[in-house]
Tab-separated table of C-alpha atoms in Angstrom:
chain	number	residue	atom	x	y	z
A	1	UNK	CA	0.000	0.000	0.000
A	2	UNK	CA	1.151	3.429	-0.450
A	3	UNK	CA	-0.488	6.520	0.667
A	4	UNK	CA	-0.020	9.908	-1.932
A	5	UNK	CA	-0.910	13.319	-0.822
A	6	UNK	CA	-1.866	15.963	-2.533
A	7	UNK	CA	-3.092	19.966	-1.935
A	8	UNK	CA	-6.863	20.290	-3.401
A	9	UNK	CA	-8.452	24.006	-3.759
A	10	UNK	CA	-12.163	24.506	-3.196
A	11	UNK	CA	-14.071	27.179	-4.342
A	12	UNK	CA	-17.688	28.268	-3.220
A	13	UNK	CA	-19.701	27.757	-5.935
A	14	UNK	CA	-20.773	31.958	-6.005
A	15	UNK	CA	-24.746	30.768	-7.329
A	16	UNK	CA	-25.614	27.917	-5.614
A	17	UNK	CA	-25.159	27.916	-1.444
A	18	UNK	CA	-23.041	24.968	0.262
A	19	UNK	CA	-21.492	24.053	-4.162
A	20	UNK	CA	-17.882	23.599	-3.555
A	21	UNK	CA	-16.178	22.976	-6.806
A	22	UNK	CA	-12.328	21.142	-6.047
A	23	UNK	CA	-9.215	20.940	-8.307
A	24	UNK	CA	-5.946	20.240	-7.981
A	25	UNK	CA	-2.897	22.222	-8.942
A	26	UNK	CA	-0.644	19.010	-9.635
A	27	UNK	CA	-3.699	17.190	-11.814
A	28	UNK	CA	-5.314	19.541	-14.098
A	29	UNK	CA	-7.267	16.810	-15.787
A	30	UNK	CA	-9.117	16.907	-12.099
A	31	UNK	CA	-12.082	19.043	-11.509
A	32	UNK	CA	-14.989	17.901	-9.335
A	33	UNK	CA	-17.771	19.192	-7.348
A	34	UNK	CA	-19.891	18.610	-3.503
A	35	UNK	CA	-23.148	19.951	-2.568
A	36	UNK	CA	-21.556	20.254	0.451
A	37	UNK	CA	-17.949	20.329	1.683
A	38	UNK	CA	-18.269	16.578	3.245
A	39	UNK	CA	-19.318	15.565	-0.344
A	40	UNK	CA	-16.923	17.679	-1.949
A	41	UNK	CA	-14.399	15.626	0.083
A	42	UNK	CA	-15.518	12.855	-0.630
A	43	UNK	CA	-15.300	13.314	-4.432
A	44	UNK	CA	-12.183	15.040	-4.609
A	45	UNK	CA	-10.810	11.669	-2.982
A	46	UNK	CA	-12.480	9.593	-5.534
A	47	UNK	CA	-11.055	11.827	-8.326
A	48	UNK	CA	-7.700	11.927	-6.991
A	49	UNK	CA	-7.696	7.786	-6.733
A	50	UNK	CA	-8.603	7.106	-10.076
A	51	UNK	CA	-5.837	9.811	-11.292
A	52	UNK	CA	-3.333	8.175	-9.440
A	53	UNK	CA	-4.225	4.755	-10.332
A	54	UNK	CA	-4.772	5.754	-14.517
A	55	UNK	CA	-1.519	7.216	-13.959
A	56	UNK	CA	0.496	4.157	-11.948
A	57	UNK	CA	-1.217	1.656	-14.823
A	58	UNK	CA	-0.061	3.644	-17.509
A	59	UNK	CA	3.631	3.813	-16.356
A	60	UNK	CA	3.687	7.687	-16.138
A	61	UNK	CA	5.458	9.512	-12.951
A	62	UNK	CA	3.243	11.150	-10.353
A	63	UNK	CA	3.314	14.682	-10.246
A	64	UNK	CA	4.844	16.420	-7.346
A	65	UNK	CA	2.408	18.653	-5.158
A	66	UNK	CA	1.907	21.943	-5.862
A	67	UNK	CA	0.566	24.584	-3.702
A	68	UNK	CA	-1.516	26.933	-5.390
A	69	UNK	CA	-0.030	30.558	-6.058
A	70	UNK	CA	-3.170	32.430	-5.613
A	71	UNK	CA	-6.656	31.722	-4.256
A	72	UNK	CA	-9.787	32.239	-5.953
A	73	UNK	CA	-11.811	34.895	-3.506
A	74	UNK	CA	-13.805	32.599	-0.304
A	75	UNK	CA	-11.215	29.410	-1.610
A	76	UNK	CA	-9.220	27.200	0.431
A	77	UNK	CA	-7.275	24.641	0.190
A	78	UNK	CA	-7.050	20.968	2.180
A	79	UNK	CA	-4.616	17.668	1.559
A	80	UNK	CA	-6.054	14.958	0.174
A	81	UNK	CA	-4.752	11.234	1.151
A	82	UNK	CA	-5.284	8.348	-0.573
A	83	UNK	CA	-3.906	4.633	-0.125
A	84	UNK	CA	-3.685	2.684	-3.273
A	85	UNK	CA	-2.424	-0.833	-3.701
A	86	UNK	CA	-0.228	-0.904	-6.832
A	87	UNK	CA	0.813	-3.887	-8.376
A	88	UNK	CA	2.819	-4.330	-11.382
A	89	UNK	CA	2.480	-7.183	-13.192
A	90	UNK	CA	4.110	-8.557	-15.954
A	91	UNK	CA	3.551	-11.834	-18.332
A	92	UNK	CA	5.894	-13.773	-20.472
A	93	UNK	CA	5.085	-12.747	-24.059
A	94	UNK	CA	3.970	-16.232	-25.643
A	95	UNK	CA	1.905	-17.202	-28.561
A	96	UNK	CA	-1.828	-16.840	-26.602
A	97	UNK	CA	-0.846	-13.285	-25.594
A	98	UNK	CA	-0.026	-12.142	-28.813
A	99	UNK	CA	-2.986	-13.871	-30.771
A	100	UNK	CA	-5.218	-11.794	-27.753
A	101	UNK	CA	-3.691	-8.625	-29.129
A	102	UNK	CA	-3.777	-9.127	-32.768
Protein backbone atom coordinates (compact mmCIF):
# COMPACT_ATOMS: atom_id res chain seq x y z
CA UNK A 1 0.00 0.00 0.00
CA UNK A 2 1.15 3.43 -0.45
CA UNK A 3 -0.49 6.52 0.67
CA UNK A 4 -0.02 9.91 -1.93
CA UNK A 5 -0.91 13.32 -0.82
CA UNK A 6 -1.87 15.96 -2.53
CA UNK A 7 -3.09 19.97 -1.94
CA UNK A 8 -6.86 20.29 -3.40
CA UNK A 9 -8.45 24.01 -3.76
CA UNK A 10 -12.16 24.51 -3.20
CA UNK A 11 -14.07 27.18 -4.34
CA UNK A 12 -17.69 28.27 -3.22
CA UNK A 13 -19.70 27.76 -5.94
CA UNK A 14 -20.77 31.96 -6.01
CA UNK A 15 -24.75 30.77 -7.33
CA UNK A 16 -25.61 27.92 -5.61
CA UNK A 17 -25.16 27.92 -1.44
CA UNK A 18 -23.04 24.97 0.26
CA UNK A 19 -21.49 24.05 -4.16
CA UNK A 20 -17.88 23.60 -3.56
CA UNK A 21 -16.18 22.98 -6.81
CA UNK A 22 -12.33 21.14 -6.05
CA UNK A 23 -9.21 20.94 -8.31
CA UNK A 24 -5.95 20.24 -7.98
CA UNK A 25 -2.90 22.22 -8.94
CA UNK A 26 -0.64 19.01 -9.63
CA UNK A 27 -3.70 17.19 -11.81
CA UNK A 28 -5.31 19.54 -14.10
CA UNK A 29 -7.27 16.81 -15.79
CA UNK A 30 -9.12 16.91 -12.10
CA UNK A 31 -12.08 19.04 -11.51
CA UNK A 32 -14.99 17.90 -9.33
CA UNK A 33 -17.77 19.19 -7.35
CA UNK A 34 -19.89 18.61 -3.50
CA UNK A 35 -23.15 19.95 -2.57
CA UNK A 36 -21.56 20.25 0.45
CA UNK A 37 -17.95 20.33 1.68
CA UNK A 38 -18.27 16.58 3.25
CA UNK A 39 -19.32 15.56 -0.34
CA UNK A 40 -16.92 17.68 -1.95
CA UNK A 41 -14.40 15.63 0.08
CA UNK A 42 -15.52 12.85 -0.63
CA UNK A 43 -15.30 13.31 -4.43
CA UNK A 44 -12.18 15.04 -4.61
CA UNK A 45 -10.81 11.67 -2.98
CA UNK A 46 -12.48 9.59 -5.53
CA UNK A 47 -11.06 11.83 -8.33
CA UNK A 48 -7.70 11.93 -6.99
CA UNK A 49 -7.70 7.79 -6.73
CA UNK A 50 -8.60 7.11 -10.08
CA UNK A 51 -5.84 9.81 -11.29
CA UNK A 52 -3.33 8.18 -9.44
CA UNK A 53 -4.23 4.76 -10.33
CA UNK A 54 -4.77 5.75 -14.52
CA UNK A 55 -1.52 7.22 -13.96
CA UNK A 56 0.50 4.16 -11.95
CA UNK A 57 -1.22 1.66 -14.82
CA UNK A 58 -0.06 3.64 -17.51
CA UNK A 59 3.63 3.81 -16.36
CA UNK A 60 3.69 7.69 -16.14
CA UNK A 61 5.46 9.51 -12.95
CA UNK A 62 3.24 11.15 -10.35
CA UNK A 63 3.31 14.68 -10.25
CA UNK A 64 4.84 16.42 -7.35
CA UNK A 65 2.41 18.65 -5.16
CA UNK A 66 1.91 21.94 -5.86
CA UNK A 67 0.57 24.58 -3.70
CA UNK A 68 -1.52 26.93 -5.39
CA UNK A 69 -0.03 30.56 -6.06
CA UNK A 70 -3.17 32.43 -5.61
CA UNK A 71 -6.66 31.72 -4.26
CA UNK A 72 -9.79 32.24 -5.95
CA UNK A 73 -11.81 34.90 -3.51
CA UNK A 74 -13.81 32.60 -0.30
CA UNK A 75 -11.21 29.41 -1.61
CA UNK A 76 -9.22 27.20 0.43
CA UNK A 77 -7.27 24.64 0.19
CA UNK A 78 -7.05 20.97 2.18
CA UNK A 79 -4.62 17.67 1.56
CA UNK A 80 -6.05 14.96 0.17
CA UNK A 81 -4.75 11.23 1.15
CA UNK A 82 -5.28 8.35 -0.57
CA UNK A 83 -3.91 4.63 -0.12
CA UNK A 84 -3.69 2.68 -3.27
CA UNK A 85 -2.42 -0.83 -3.70
CA UNK A 86 -0.23 -0.90 -6.83
CA UNK A 87 0.81 -3.89 -8.38
CA UNK A 88 2.82 -4.33 -11.38
CA UNK A 89 2.48 -7.18 -13.19
CA UNK A 90 4.11 -8.56 -15.95
CA UNK A 91 3.55 -11.83 -18.33
CA UNK A 92 5.89 -13.77 -20.47
CA UNK A 93 5.09 -12.75 -24.06
CA UNK A 94 3.97 -16.23 -25.64
CA UNK A 95 1.91 -17.20 -28.56
CA UNK A 96 -1.83 -16.84 -26.60
CA UNK A 97 -0.85 -13.29 -25.59
CA UNK A 98 -0.03 -12.14 -28.81
CA UNK A 99 -2.99 -13.87 -30.77
CA UNK A 100 -5.22 -11.79 -27.75
CA UNK A 101 -3.69 -8.63 -29.13
CA UNK A 102 -3.78 -9.13 -32.77
Amino acid sequence: MNLYKYTAVFTPEPREEDVYNVTFPSFPEIATFGESKEEARFMAQDALELSVISRLEEGEKLPLDKKPSKLPKNAFVEEILVTIAHEVRAMPLTHDVKAAFA
